[in-house]
Coordinates of C-alpha atoms and ligand atoms in Angstrom, one line a residue:
X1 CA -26.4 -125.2 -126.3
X2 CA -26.3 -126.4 -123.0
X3 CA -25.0 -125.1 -120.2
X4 CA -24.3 -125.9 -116.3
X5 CA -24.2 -123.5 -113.0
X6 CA -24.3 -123.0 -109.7
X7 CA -25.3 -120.4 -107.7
X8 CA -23.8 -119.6 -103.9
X9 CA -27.1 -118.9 -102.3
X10 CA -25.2 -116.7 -99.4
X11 CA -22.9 -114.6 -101.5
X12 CA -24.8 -114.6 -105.1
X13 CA -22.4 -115.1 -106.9
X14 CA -22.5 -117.7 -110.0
X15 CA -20.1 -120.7 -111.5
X16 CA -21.1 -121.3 -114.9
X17 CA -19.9 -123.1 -117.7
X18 CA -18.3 -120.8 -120.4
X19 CA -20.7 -121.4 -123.1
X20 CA -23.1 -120.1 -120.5
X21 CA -21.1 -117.3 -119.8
X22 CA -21.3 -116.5 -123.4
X23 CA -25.1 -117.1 -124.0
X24 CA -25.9 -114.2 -121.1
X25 CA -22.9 -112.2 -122.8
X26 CA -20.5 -112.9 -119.2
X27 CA -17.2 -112.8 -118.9
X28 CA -16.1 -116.6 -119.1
X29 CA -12.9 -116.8 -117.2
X30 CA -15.0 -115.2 -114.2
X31 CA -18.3 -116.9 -114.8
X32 CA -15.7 -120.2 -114.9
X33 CA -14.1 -119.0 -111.5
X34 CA -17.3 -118.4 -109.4
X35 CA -16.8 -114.7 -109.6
X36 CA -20.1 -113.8 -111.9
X37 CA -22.9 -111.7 -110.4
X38 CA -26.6 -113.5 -110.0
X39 CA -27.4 -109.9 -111.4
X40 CA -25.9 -110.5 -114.9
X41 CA -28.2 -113.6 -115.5
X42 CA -31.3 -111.6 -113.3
X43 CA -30.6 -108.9 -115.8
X44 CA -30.3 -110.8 -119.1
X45 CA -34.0 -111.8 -118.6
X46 CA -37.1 -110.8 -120.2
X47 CA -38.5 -107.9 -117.9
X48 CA -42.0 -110.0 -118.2
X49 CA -40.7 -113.4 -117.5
X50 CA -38.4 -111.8 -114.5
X51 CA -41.1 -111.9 -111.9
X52 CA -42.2 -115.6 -113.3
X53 CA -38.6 -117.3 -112.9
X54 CA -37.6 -115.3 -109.5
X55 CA -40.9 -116.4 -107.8
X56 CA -40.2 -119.8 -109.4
X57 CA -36.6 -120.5 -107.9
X58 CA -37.7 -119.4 -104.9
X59 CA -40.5 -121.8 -104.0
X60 CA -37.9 -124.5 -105.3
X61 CA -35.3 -123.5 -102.5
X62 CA -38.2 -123.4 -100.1
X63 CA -39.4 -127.1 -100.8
X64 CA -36.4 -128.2 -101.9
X65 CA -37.9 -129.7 -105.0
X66 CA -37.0 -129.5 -108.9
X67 CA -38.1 -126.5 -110.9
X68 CA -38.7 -126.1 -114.6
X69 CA -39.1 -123.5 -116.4
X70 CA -38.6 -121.8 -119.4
X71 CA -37.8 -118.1 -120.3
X72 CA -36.6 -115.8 -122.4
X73 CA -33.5 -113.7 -122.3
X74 CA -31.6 -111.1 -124.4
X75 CA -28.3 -112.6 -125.4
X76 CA -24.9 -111.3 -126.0
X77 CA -25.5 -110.5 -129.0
X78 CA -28.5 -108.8 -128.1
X79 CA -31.2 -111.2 -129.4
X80 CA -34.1 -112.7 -127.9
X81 CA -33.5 -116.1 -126.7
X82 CA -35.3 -118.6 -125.5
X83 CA -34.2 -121.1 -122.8
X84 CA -35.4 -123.9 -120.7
X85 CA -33.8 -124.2 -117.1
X86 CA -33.8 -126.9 -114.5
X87 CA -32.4 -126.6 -111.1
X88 CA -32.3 -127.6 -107.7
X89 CA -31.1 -126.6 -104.5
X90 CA -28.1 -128.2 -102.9
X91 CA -28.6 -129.3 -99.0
X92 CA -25.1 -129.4 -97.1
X93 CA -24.5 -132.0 -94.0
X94 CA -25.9 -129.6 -91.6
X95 CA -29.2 -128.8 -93.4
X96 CA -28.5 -125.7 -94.7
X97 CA -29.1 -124.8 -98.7
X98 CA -25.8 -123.2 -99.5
X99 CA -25.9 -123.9 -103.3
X100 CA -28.4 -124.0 -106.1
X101 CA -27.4 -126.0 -109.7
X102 CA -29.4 -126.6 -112.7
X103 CA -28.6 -126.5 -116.2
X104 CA -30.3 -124.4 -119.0
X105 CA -30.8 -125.6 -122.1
X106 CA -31.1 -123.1 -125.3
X107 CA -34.1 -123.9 -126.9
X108 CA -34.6 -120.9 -129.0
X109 CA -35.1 -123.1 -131.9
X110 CA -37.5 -125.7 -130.5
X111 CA -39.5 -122.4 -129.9
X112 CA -39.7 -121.1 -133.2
X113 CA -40.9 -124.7 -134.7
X114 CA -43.7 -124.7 -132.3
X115 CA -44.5 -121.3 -132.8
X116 CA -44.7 -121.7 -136.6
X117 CA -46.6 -125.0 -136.1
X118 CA -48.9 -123.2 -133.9
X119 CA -49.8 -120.2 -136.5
X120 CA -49.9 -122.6 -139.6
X121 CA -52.6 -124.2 -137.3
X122 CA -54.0 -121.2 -136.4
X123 CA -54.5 -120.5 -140.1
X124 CA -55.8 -123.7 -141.0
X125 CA -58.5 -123.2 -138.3
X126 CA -59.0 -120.4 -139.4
X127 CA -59.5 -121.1 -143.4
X128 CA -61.7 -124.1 -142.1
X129 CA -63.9 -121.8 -140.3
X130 CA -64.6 -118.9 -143.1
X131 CA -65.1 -121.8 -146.0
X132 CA -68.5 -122.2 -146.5
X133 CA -68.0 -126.2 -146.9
X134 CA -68.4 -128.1 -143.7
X135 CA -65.3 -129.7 -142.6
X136 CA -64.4 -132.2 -140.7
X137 CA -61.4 -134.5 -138.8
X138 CA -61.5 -137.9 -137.5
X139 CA -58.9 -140.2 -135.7
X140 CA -57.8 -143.4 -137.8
X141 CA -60.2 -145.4 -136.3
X142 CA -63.1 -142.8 -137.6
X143 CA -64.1 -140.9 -134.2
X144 CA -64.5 -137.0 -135.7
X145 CA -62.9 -134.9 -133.6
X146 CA -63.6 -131.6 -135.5
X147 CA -66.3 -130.0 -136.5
X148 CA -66.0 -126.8 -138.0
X149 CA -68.8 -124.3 -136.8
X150 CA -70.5 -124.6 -140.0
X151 CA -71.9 -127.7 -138.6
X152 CA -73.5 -126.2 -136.1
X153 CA -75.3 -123.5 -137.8
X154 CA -76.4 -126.0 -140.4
X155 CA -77.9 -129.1 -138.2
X156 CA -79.0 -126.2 -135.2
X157 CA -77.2 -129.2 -133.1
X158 CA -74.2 -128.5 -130.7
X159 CA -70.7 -129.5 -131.1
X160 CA -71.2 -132.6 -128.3
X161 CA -74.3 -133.7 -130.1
X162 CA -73.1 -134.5 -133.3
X163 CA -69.2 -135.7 -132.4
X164 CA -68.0 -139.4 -132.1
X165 CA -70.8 -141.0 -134.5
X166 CA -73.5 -138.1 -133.2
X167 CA -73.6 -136.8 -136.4
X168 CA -75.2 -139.8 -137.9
X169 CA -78.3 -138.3 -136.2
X170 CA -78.8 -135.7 -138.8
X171 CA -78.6 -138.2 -142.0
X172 CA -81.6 -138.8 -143.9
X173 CA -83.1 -142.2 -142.4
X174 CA -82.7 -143.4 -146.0
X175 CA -78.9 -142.8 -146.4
X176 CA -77.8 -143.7 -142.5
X177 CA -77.2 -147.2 -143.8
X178 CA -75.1 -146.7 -147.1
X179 CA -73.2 -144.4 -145.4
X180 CA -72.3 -145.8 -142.4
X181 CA -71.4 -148.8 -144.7
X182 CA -68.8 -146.9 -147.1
X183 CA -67.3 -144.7 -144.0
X184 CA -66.6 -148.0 -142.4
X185 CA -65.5 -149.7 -145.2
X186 CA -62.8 -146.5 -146.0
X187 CA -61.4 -147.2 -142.3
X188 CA -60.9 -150.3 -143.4
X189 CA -59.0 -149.8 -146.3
X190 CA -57.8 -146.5 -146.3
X191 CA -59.3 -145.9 -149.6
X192 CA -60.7 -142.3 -149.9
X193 CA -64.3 -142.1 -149.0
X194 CA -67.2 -140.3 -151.3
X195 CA -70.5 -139.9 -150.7
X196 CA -73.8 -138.2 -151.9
X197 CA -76.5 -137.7 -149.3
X198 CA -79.0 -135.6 -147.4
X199 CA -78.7 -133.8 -144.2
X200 CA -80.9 -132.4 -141.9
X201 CA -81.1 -128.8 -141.3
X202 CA -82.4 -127.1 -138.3
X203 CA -85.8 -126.8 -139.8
X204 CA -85.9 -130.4 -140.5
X205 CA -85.5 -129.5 -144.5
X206 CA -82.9 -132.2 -145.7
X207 CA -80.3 -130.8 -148.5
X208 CA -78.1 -132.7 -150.5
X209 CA -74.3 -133.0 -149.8
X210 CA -71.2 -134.2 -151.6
X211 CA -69.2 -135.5 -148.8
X212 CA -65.4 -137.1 -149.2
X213 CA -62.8 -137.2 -146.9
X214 CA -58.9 -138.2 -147.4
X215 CA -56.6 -140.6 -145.2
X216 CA -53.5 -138.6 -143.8
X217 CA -50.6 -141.5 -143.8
X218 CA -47.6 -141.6 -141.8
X219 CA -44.3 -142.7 -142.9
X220 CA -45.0 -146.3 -142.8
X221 CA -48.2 -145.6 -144.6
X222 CA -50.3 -146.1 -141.7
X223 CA -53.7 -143.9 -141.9
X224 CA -53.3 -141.3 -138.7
X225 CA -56.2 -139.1 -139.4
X226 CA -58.9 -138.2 -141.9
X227 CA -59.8 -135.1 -143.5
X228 CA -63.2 -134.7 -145.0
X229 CA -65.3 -132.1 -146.4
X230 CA -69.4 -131.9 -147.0
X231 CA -70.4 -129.7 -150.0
X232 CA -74.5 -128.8 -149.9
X233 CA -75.4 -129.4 -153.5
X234 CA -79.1 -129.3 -153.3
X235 CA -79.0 -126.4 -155.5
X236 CA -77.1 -127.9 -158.1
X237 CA -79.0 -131.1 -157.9
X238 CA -82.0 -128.9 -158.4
X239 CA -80.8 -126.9 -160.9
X240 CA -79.6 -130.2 -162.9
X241 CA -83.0 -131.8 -162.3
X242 CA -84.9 -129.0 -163.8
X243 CA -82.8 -128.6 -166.7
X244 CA -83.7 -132.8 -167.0
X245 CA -87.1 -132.1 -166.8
X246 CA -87.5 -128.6 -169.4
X247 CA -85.1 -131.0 -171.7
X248 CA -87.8 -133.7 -171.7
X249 CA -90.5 -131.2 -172.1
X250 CA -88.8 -129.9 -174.6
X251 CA -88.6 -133.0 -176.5
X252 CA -92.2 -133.4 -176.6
X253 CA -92.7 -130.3 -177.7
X254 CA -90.5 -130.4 -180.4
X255 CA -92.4 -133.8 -181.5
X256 CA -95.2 -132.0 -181.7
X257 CA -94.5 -129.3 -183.4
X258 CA -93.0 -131.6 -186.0
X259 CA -96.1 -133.5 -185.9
X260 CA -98.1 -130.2 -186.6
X261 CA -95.6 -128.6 -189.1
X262 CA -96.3 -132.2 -190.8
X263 CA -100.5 -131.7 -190.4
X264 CA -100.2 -128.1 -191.6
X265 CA -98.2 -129.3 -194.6
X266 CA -100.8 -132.0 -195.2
X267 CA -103.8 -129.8 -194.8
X268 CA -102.4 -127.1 -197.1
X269 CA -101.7 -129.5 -200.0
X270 CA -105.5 -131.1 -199.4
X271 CA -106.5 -127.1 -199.3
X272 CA -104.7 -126.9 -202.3
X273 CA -105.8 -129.7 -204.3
X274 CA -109.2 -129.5 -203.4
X275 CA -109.6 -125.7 -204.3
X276 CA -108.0 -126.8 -208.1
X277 CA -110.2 -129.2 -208.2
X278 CA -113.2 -127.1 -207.2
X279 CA -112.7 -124.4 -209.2
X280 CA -113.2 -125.7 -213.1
X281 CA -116.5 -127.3 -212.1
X282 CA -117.6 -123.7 -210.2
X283 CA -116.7 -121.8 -213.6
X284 CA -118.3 -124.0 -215.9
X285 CA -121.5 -123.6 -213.3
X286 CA -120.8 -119.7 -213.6
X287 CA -120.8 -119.8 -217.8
X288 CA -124.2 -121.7 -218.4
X289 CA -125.6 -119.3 -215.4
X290 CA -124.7 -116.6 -217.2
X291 CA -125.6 -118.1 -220.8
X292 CA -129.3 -118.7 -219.3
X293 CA -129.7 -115.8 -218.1
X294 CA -128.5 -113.8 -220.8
X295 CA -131.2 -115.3 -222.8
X296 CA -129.4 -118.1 -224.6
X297 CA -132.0 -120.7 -223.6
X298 CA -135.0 -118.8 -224.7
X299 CA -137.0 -116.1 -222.1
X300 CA -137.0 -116.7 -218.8
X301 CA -140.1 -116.2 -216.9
X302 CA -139.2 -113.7 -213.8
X303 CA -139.6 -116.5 -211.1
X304 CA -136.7 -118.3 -213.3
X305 CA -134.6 -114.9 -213.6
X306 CA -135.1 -114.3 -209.6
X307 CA -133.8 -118.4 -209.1
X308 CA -130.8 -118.0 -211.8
X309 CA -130.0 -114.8 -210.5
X310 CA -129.8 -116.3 -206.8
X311 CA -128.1 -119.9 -208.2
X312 CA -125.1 -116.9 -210.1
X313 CA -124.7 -114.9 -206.7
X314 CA -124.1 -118.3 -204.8
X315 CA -121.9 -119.5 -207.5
X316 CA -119.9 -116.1 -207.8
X317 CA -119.1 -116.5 -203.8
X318 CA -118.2 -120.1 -204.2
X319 CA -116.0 -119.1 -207.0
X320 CA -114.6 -115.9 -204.5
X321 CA -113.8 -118.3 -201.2
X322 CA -111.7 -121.0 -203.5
X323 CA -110.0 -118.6 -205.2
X324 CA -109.4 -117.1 -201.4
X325 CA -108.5 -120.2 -200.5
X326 CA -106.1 -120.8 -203.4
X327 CA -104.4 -117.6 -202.4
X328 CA -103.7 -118.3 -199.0
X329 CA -102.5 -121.9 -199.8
X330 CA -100.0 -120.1 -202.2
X331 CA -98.6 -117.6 -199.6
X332 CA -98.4 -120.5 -197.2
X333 CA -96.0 -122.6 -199.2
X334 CA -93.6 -119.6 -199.5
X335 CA -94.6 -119.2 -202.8
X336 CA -95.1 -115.9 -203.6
X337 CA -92.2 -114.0 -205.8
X338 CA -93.0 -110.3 -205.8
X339 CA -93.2 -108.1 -208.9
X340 CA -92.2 -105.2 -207.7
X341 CA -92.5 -101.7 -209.5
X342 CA -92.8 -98.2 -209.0
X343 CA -96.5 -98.1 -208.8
X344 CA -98.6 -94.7 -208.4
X345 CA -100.9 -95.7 -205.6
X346 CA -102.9 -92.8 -205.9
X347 CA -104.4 -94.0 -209.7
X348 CA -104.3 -97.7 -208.3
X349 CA -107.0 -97.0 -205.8
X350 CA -108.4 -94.7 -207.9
X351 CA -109.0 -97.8 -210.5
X352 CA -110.2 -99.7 -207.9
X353 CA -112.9 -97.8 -206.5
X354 CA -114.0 -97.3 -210.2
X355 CA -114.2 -100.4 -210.6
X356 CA -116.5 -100.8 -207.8
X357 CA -118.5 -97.8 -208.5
X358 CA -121.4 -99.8 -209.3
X359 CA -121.7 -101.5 -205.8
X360 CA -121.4 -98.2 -203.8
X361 CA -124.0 -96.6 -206.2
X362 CA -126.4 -99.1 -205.2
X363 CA -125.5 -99.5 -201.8
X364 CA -125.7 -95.7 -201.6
X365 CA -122.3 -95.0 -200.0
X366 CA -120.6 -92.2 -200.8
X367 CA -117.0 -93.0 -201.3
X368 CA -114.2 -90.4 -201.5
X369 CA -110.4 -90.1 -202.3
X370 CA -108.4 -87.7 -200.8
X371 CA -104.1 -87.7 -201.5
X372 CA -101.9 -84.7 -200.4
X373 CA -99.8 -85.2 -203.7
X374 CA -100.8 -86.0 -207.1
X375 CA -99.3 -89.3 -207.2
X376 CA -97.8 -91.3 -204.2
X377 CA -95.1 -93.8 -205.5
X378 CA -94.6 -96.9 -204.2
X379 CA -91.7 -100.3 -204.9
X380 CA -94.7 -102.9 -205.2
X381 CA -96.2 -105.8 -206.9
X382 CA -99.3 -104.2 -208.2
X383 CA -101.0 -107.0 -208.9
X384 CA -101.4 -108.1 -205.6
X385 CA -101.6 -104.8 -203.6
X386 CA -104.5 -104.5 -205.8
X387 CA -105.9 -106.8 -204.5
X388 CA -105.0 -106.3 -200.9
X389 CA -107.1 -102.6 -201.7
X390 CA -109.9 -104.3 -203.7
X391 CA -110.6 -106.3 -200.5
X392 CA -109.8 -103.3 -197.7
X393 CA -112.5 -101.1 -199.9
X394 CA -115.2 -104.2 -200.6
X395 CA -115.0 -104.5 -196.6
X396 CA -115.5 -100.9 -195.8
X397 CA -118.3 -100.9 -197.7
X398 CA -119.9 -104.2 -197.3
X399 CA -119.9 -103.8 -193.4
X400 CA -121.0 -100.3 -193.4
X401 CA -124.9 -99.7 -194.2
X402 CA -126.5 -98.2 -196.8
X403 CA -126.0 -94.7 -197.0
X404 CA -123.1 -94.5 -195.2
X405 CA -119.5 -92.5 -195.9
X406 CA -116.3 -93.8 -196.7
X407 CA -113.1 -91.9 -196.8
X408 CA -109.7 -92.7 -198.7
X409 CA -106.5 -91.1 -197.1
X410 CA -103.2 -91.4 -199.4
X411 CA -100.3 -89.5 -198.0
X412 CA -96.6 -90.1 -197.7
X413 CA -94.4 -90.0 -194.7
X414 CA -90.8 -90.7 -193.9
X415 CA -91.9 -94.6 -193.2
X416 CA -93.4 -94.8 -197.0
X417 CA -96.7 -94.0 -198.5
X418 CA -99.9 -94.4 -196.0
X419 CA -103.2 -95.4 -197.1
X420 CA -106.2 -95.5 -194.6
X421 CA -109.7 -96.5 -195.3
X422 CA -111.7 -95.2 -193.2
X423 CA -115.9 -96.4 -192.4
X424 CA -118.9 -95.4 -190.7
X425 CA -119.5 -99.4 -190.4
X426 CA -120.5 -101.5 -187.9
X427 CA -117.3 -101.6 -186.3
X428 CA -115.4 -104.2 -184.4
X429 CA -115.0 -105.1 -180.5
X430 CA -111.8 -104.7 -178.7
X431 CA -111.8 -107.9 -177.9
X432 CA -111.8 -108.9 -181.6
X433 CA -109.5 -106.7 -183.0
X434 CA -106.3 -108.8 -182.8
X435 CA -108.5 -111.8 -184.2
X436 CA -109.0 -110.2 -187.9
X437 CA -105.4 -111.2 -189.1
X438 CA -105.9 -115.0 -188.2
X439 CA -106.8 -117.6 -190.9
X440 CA -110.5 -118.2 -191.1
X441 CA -111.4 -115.6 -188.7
X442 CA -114.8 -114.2 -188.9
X443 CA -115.9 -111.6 -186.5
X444 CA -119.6 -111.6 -186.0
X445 CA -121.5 -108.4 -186.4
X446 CA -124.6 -106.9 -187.8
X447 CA -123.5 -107.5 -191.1
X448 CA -121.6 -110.4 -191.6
X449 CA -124.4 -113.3 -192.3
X450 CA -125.8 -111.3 -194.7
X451 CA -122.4 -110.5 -196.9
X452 CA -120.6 -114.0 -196.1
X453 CA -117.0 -113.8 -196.6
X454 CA -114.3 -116.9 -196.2
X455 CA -112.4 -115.0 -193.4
X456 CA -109.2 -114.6 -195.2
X457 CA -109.2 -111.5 -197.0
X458 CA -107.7 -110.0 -194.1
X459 CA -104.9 -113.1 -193.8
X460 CA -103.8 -113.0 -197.1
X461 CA -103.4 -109.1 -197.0
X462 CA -101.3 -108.8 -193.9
X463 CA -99.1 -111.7 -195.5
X464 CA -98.5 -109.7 -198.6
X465 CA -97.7 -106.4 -196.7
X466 CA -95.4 -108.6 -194.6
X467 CA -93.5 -109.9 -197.8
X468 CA -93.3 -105.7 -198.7
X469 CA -91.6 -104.7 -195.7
X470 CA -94.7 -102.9 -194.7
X471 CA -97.5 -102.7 -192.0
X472 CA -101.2 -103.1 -191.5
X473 CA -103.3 -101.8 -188.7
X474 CA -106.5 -101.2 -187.2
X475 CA -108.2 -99.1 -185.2
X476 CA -112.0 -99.7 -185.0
X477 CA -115.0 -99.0 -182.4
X478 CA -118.2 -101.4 -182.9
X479 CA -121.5 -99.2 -184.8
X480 CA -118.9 -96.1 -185.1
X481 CA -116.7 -97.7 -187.8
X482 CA -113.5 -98.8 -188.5
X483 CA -109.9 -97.7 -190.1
X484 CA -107.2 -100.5 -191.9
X485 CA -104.1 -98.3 -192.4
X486 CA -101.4 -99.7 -194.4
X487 CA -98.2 -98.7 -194.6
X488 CA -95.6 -99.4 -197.8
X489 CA -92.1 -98.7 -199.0
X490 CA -91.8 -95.6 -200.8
X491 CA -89.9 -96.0 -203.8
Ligands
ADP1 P1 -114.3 -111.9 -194.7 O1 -114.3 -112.7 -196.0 O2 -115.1 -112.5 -193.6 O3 -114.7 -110.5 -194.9 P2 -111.8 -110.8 -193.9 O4 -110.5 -111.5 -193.5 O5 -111.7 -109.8 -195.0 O6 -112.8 -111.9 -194.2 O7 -112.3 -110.1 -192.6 C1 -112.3 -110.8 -191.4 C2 -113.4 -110.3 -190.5 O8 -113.1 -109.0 -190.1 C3 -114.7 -110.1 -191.2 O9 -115.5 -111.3 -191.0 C4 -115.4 -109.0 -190.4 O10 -116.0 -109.5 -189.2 C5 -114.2 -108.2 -189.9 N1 -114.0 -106.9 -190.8 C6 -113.1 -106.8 -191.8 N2 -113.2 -105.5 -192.3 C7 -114.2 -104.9 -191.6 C8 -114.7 -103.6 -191.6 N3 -114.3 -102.6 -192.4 N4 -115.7 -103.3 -190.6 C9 -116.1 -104.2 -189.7 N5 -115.6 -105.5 -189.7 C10 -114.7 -105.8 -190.6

């Protein structure tokens, strides 16, 4: 809408144009006739912009000049308005200003579009400022003209440091020219422009970006600005370059561990092959020993029973270590299917120390047995728990001196059957303890020149509990003596 008027600056009263009339909510026929009161437009105005456009028209009919000015005003209809008005004052032939005309244009709409415009880019200020990204704008020709603060905080440099081509300050010396290369070369073809390089932060520590920025086009396809963002991906590059590096190590590793599995498997079979091979010869050695010294060859003279005797002892513990050896080669291929049976493991140790009455007799150790219940029954492969005992009981008592006592404990728990052996032995160190369970370990002590011993016993056991389901243990203090617990499946 646009409307004409003219006010009579002696009597206040107003001519204006109907539609006028009817913007301010007048009566036309009078506003038309010059019969309207200033009042009704004074009135029709927004109490805060009153003051503005009264002071405003005034200084215009003082100088005589143009005024414009825009308002708002509460239509007919009740609604806020908004409206632009233009006037002037009208000098008569004697020099007097009788009249004042302008026209008002409605603008109401004009308003709303920049008001709208101004809020969407309020918002997008905003959103560019509470991103973390750093964002940026830059006229066609590639002078940024925004910054978002983020820029700031990062470099430590201030906003008329780093705008126009500032910023190039702040690249890595290494990257200045690549990227000054491929921004220049997007202005030039309006082709999006990516980049990854470093930046320098305020404590001169350079971090990786991902920068890119996007030509805005106008109708005719003509770039009119550039929007670009910088993403700091120094984490992610690190992250990415350490998982590089722990999937090379890994690699190796896993190269050599198949190069060891491959050893192991080699040195097992040669452990294997050797021990076969060993032990015919060692037992036809251990026959004719014994034939000669039973007296098959005729008397021996007692320097020649002392040598045989010495010749069947070193013989018997060649014979012990490669059938050791032949043991711990089997469990090591996975080849070990347990028998298992209810098994009284009260009368099994009880046949074992029997059977090795003789040696505590002469070593003068007094052995004992002790079981809460008659019999304690346990799911095993007797066979080989037997032997796991025979070699827990020929310990105790070959590392314990002469003389000394050694206690049997069978009971039964909720966890299976228990069985402790328990010496007044030489003991073992703290430090040692979690050595006894290795392959070919041999703790030195007091004893353990004198006995010999293939460090396995202890190996092999622990791999046959393991293929029970049960537990071995130790607790030990050096010259006081030592317990092996072992724990099995009750039935
Ligand atoms: P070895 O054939 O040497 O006896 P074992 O595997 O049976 O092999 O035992 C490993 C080592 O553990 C022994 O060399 C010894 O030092 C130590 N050891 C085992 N049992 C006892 C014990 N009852 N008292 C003290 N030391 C022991």
């Amino acid at each position: 809408m646009i409307g004409a008027w003219t006010v009579d600056i002696k009597t206040n009263l107003v001519t204006a144009s109907e539609s006028l009339a009817r913007l301010f909510g007048a009566d036309p026929v009078k506003a038309m006739a010059g019969k309207l009161s200033l009042d009704v437009f004074v009135n029709a105005m927004h109490p805060d912009d009153r003051q503005r456009v009264i002071e405003c028209i005034s200084s215009s009919i003082q100088t005589g000049k143009q005024y414009d000015i825009d308002y708002r005003v509460f239509g007919a209809d009740g609604k806020e308005r908004s409206v632009l008005a233009r006037g002037r004052n009208e000098v008569s032939d004697d020099g007097v200003t009788k009249k004042f005309t302008g026209v008002l244009i409605d603008i109401t709409k004009r308003k709303k579009v920049e008001k709208a415009f101004l809020e969407s880019e309020e918002r997008l200020r905003f959103m560019a400022e509470t991103m973390p990204q750093k964002v940026f704008t830059a006229k066609a020709d590639g002078e940024v003209d925004y910054f978002n603060p983020q820029w700031m905080e990062f470099t430590g440099l201030s906003l008329e440091q780093i705008r126009d081509w500032g910023w190039t300050q702040f690249i890595h010396p290494d990257d200045v020219e690549k990227n000054v290369r491929l921004w220049k070369d997007s202005l030039a073809t309006g082709q999006p422009y990516q980049i990854e390089h470093r930046f320098r932060r305020y404590d001169g520590v350079y971090h990786w970006h991902l920068s890119r920025a996007q030509p805005m086009r106008d109708q005719d396809g003509n770039v009119i600005r550039w929007f670009g963002s910088c993403t700091d991906i120094e984490e992610i590059r690190n992250t990415v370059q350490r998982r590089d590096e722990l999937e090379a190590i890994t690699l190796v590793l896993k190269e050599q561990r198949a190069q060891l599995v491959a050893l192991n498997e080699s040195k097992d079979e040669f452990i294997s092959l050797a021990s076969h091979q060993l032990r015919t010869p060692a037992s036809a050695v251990k026959q004719f020993l014994s034939m000669v010294l039973e007296g098959y060859a005729g008397d021996l003279t007692p320097e020649q029973q002392a040598l045989l005797t010495h010749a069947h002892e070193s013989n018997q513990r060649q014979i012990a270590i490669v059938n050791d050896l032949l043991k711990v080669a089997q469990v090591d291929a996975g080849k070990i299917y347990l028998n298992r049976q209810p098994t009284d493991m009260v009368s099994l140790m009880n046949d074992v120390m029997v059977e090795q009455a003789a040696k505590f007799k002469q070593r003068q150790q007094d052995v004992s047995l002790i079981h809460k219940s008659k019999s304690h029954i346990s799911m095993v492969d007797n066979e080989r728990i037997r032997m796991v005992l025979e070699n827990l009981i020929d310990n105790a008592s070959k590392y314990t001196k002469t003389g000394r006592k050694i206690v049997v404990n069978i009971s039964q728990t909720k966890a299976g059957v228990l069985i402790s052996i328990q010496d007044e032995g030489v003991g073992i160190a703290q430090q040692d303890l979690d050595k006894l369970f290795r392959k070919f370990s041999r703790v030195d002590n007091p004893l353990s020149v004198k006995v010999g011993g293939s460090g396995l016993g202890l190996y092999w056991a622990k791999k046959i509990i393991d293929l029970h389901g049960g537990s071995i243990d130790v607790k030990s203090e050096s010259n006081k003596g030592s317990t092996f617990s072992i724990r099995l499946p009750a039935r």
